[in-house]
Short mmCIF file of C-alpha atoms and ligand atoms in Angstrom, two decimals:
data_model
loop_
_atom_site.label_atom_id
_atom_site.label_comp_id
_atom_site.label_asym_id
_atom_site.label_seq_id
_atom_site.Cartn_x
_atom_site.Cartn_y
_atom_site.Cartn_z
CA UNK V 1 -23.70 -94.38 -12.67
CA UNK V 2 -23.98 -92.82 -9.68
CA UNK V 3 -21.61 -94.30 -6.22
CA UNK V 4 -21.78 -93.45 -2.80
CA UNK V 5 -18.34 -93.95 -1.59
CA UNK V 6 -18.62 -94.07 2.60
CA UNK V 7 -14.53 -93.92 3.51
CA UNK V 8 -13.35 -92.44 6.53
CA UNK V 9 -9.78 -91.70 5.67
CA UNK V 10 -10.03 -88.42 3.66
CA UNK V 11 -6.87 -89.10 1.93
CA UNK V 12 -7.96 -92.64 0.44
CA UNK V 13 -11.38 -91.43 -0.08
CA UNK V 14 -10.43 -88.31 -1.99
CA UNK V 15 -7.63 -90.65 -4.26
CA UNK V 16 -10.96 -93.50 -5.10
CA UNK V 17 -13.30 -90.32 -6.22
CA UNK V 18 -10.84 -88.52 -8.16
CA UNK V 19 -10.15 -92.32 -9.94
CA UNK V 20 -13.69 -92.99 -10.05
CA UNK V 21 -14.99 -89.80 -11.57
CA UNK V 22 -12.00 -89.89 -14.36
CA UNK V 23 -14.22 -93.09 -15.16
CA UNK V 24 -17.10 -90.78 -15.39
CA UNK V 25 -18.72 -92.44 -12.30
CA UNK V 26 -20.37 -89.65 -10.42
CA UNK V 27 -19.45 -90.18 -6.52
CA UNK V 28 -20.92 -88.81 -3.62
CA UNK V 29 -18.66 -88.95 -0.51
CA UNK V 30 -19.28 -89.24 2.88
CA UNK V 31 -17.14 -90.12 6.05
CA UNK V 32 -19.18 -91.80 8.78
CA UNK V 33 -21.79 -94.56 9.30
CA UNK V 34 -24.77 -91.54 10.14
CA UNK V 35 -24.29 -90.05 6.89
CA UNK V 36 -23.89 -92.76 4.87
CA UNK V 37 -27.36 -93.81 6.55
CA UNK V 38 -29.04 -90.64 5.90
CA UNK V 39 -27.67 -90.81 2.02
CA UNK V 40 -28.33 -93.88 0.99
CA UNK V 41 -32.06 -93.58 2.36
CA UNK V 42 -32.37 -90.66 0.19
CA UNK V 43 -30.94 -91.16 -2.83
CA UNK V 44 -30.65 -94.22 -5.25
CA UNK V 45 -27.43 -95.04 -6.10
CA UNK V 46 -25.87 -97.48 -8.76
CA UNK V 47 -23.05 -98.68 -5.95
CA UNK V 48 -21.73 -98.44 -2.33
CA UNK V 49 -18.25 -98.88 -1.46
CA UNK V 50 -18.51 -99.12 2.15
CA UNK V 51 -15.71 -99.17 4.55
CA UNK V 52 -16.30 -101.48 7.60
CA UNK V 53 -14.18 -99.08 10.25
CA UNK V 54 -15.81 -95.57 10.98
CA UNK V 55 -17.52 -93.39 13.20
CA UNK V 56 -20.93 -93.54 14.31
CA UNK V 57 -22.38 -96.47 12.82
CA UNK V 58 -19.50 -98.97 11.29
CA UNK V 59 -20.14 -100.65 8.20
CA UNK V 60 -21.32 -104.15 9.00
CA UNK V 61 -24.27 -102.56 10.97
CA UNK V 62 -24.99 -99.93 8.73
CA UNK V 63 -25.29 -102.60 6.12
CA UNK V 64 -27.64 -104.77 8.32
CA UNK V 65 -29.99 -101.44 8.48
CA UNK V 66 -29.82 -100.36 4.84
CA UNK V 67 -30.73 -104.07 3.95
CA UNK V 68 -33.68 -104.31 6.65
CA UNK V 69 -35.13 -101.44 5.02
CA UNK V 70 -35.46 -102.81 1.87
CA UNK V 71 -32.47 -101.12 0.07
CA UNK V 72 -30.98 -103.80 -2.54
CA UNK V 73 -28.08 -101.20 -3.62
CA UNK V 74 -24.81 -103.28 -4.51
CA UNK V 75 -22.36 -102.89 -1.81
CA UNK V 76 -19.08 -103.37 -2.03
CA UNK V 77 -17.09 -103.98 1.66
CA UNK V 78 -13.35 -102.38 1.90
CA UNK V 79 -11.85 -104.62 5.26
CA UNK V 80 -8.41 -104.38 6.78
CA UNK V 81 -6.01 -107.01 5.47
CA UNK V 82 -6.77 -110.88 6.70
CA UNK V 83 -9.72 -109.32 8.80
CA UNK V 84 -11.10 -112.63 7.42
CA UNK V 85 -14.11 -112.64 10.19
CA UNK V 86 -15.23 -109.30 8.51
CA UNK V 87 -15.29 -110.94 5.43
CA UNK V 88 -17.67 -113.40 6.48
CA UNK V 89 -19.66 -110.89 8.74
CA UNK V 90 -19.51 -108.71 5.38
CA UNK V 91 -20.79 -111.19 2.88
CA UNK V 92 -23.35 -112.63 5.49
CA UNK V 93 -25.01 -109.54 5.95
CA UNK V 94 -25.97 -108.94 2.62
CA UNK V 95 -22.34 -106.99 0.94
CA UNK V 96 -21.79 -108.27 -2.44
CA UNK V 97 -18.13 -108.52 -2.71
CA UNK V 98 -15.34 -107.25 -0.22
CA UNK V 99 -12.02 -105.89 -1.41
CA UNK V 100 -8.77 -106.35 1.03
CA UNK V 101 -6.89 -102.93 1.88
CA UNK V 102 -4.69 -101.69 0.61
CA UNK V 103 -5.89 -102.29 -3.12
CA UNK V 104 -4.67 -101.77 -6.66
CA UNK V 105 -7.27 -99.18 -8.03
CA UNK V 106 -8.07 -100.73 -11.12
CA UNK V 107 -9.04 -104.17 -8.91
CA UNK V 108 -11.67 -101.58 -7.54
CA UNK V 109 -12.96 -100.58 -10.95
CA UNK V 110 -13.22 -103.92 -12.09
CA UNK V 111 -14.86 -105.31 -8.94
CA UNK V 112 -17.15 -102.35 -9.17
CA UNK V 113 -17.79 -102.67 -12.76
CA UNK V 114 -18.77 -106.85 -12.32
CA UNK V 115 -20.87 -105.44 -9.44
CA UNK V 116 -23.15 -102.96 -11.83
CA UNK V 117 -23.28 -105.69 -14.54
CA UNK V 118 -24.29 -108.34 -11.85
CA UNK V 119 -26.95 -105.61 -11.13
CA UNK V 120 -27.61 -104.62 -14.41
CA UNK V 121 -27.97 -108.76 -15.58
CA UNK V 122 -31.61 -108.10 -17.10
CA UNK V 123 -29.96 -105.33 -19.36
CA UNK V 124 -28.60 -106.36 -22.65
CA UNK V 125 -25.70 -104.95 -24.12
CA UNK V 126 -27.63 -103.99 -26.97
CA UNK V 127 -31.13 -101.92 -26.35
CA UNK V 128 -33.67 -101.29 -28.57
CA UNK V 129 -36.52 -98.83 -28.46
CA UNK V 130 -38.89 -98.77 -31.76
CA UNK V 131 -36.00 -97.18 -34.38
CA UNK V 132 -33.32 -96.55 -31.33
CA UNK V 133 -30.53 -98.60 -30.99
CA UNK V 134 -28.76 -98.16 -27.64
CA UNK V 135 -25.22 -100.20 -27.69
CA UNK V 136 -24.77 -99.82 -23.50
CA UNK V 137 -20.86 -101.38 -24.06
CA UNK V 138 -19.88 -98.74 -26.68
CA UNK V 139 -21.87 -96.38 -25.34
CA UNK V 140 -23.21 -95.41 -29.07
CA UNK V 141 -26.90 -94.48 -29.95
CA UNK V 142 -28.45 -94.76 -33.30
CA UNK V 143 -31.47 -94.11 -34.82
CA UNK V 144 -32.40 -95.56 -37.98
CA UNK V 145 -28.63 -96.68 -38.04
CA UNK V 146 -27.78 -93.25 -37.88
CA UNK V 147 -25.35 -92.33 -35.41
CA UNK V 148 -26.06 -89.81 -32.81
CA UNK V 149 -23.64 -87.94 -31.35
CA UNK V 150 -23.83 -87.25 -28.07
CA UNK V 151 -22.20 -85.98 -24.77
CA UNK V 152 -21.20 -88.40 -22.23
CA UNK V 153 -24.05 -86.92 -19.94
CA UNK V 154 -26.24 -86.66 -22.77
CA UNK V 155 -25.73 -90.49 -23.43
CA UNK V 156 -25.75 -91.03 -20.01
CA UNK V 157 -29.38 -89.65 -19.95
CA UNK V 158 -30.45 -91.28 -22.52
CA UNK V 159 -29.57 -94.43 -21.10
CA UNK V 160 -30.99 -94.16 -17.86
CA UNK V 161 -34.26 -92.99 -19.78
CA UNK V 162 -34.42 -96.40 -22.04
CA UNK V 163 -33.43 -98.44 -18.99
CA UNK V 164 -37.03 -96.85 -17.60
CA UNK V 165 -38.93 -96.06 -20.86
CA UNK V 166 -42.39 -95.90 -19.97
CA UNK V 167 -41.75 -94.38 -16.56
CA UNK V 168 -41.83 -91.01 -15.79
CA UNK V 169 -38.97 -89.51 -14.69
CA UNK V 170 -39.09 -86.44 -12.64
CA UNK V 171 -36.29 -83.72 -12.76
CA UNK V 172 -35.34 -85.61 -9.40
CA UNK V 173 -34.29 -88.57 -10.82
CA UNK V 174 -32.61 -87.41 -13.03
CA UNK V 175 -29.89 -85.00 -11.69
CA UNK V 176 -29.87 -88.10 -9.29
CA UNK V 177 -28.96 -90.58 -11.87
CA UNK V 178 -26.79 -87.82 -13.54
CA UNK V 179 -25.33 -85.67 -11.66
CA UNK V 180 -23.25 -85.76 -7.61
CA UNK V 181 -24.86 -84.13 -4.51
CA UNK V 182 -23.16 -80.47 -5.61
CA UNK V 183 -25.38 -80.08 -8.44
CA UNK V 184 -28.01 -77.37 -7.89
CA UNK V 185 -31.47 -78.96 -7.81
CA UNK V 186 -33.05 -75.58 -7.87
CA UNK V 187 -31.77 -74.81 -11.28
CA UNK V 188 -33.41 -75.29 -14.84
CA UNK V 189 -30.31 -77.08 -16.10
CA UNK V 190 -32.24 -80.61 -16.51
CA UNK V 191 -34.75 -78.70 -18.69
CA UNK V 192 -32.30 -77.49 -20.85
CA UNK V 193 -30.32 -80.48 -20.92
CA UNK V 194 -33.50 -82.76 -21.72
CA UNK V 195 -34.25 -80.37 -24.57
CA UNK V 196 -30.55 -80.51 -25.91
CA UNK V 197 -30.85 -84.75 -25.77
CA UNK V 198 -34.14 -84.51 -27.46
CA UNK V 199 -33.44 -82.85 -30.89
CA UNK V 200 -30.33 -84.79 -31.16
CA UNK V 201 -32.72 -87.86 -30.70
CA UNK V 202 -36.41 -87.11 -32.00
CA UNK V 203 -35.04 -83.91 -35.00
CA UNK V 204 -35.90 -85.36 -38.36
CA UNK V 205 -38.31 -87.78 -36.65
CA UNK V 206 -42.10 -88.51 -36.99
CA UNK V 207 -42.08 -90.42 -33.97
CA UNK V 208 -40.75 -88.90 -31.33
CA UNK V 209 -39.59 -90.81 -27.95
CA UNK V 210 -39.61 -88.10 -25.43
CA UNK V 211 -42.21 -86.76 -23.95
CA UNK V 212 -42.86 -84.55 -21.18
CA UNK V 213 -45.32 -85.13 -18.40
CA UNK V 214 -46.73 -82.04 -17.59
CA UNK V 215 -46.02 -81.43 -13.83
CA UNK V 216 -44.25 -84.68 -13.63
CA UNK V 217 -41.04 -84.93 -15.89
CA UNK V 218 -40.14 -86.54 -18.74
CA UNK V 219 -40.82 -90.10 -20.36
CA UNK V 220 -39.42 -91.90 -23.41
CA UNK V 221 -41.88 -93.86 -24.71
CA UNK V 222 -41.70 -96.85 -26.85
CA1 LIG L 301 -12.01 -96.72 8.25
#
């Protein structure tokens, strides 16, 4: 899961991404309304947390712009205490939950965590593709009721791959879905790591579920 965390108080920011990532969220940061524009228009993320209060463009009107141009990303508002009429002006323009500051970390993880499930309500704790059994809560794979053991990234992969079986997914995608802004695009490392995933997964198997689209990327296939 990948969060763009738009916080203009370096100390609180840098205190929710270290939390965040020790949850094995992978957080992008950024520290005024511009950016956050010019990030969430290029990349897809899982979550926003989105500070009303900062520079350039505050939050309730870069909200109202995201949302105008289509972006359905689940955002969660951070507003002063009692700033009740940003609640309202929050929630009205399209956040999907608002958190009062200051807040008890783990009330951000689980507000953030009902947010991706609210998102995620078509998705069934339990996935199956032919032979593959994907158990999203435990984050377990099995084929064949075999376990597989896997990485957290290589899970993570995985994942976002049955989530969008059928689709191709380009090398884009995935170090989006994957991996924060400081990973090198330019670098082979989603080859390799594709390759690793796939003879853990399709090894020992007549079918196998990953293919590669020449040019393209890489599809699992049911
Ligand atoms: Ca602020």
């Amino acid at each position: 899961m990948r969060i763009l965390l738009v916080e203009d108080e370096h100390d609180l920011s840098s205190i929710i991404k270290k939390g965040l990532e020790e949850e094995r969220y992978n957080v992008d940061t950024c520290f005024d309304g511009e950016d956050a524009l010019f990030m969430s228009e290029e990349i897809s993320y899982d979550a926003i947390i989105l500070d009303i209060m900062l520079p350039k463009i505050n939050g309730i009107t870069l909200l109202r712009t995201i949302r105008s141009k289509g972006i359905a990303t689940p955002v969660l508002m951070l507003t002063a205490r009692d700033a009740l009429e940003d609640k309202v002006k929050g929630l009205d323009t399209g956040a999907d939950d608002y958190l009062t500051k200051p807040f008890e970390f783990n009330e951000l993880l689980a507000r953030l965590r009902a947010l991706l499930r609210r998102n995620l309500t078509q998705r069934a704790s339990v996935v199956k593709v032919r032979d593959l059994v994907l158990d999203t809560a435990r984050k377990e794979a099995r084929r064949k009721n075999v376990l597989i053991s896997l990485t957290a990234k290589e899970y993570a992969l995985l994942e976002y791959m049955v989530y969008n079986k059928n689709n191709v997914l380009s090398r884009t995608n995935i170090s989006e879905h994957i991996y924060d802004s400081s990973f090198d695009l330019d670098s082979n490392v989603i080859d390799v790591f594709v390759s690793s995933l796939r003879k853990k997964l399709d090894n020992n198997h007549s079918i196998k579920l990953i293919k590669t689209v020449r040019g393209a990327g890489y599809m699992l296939t049911d």
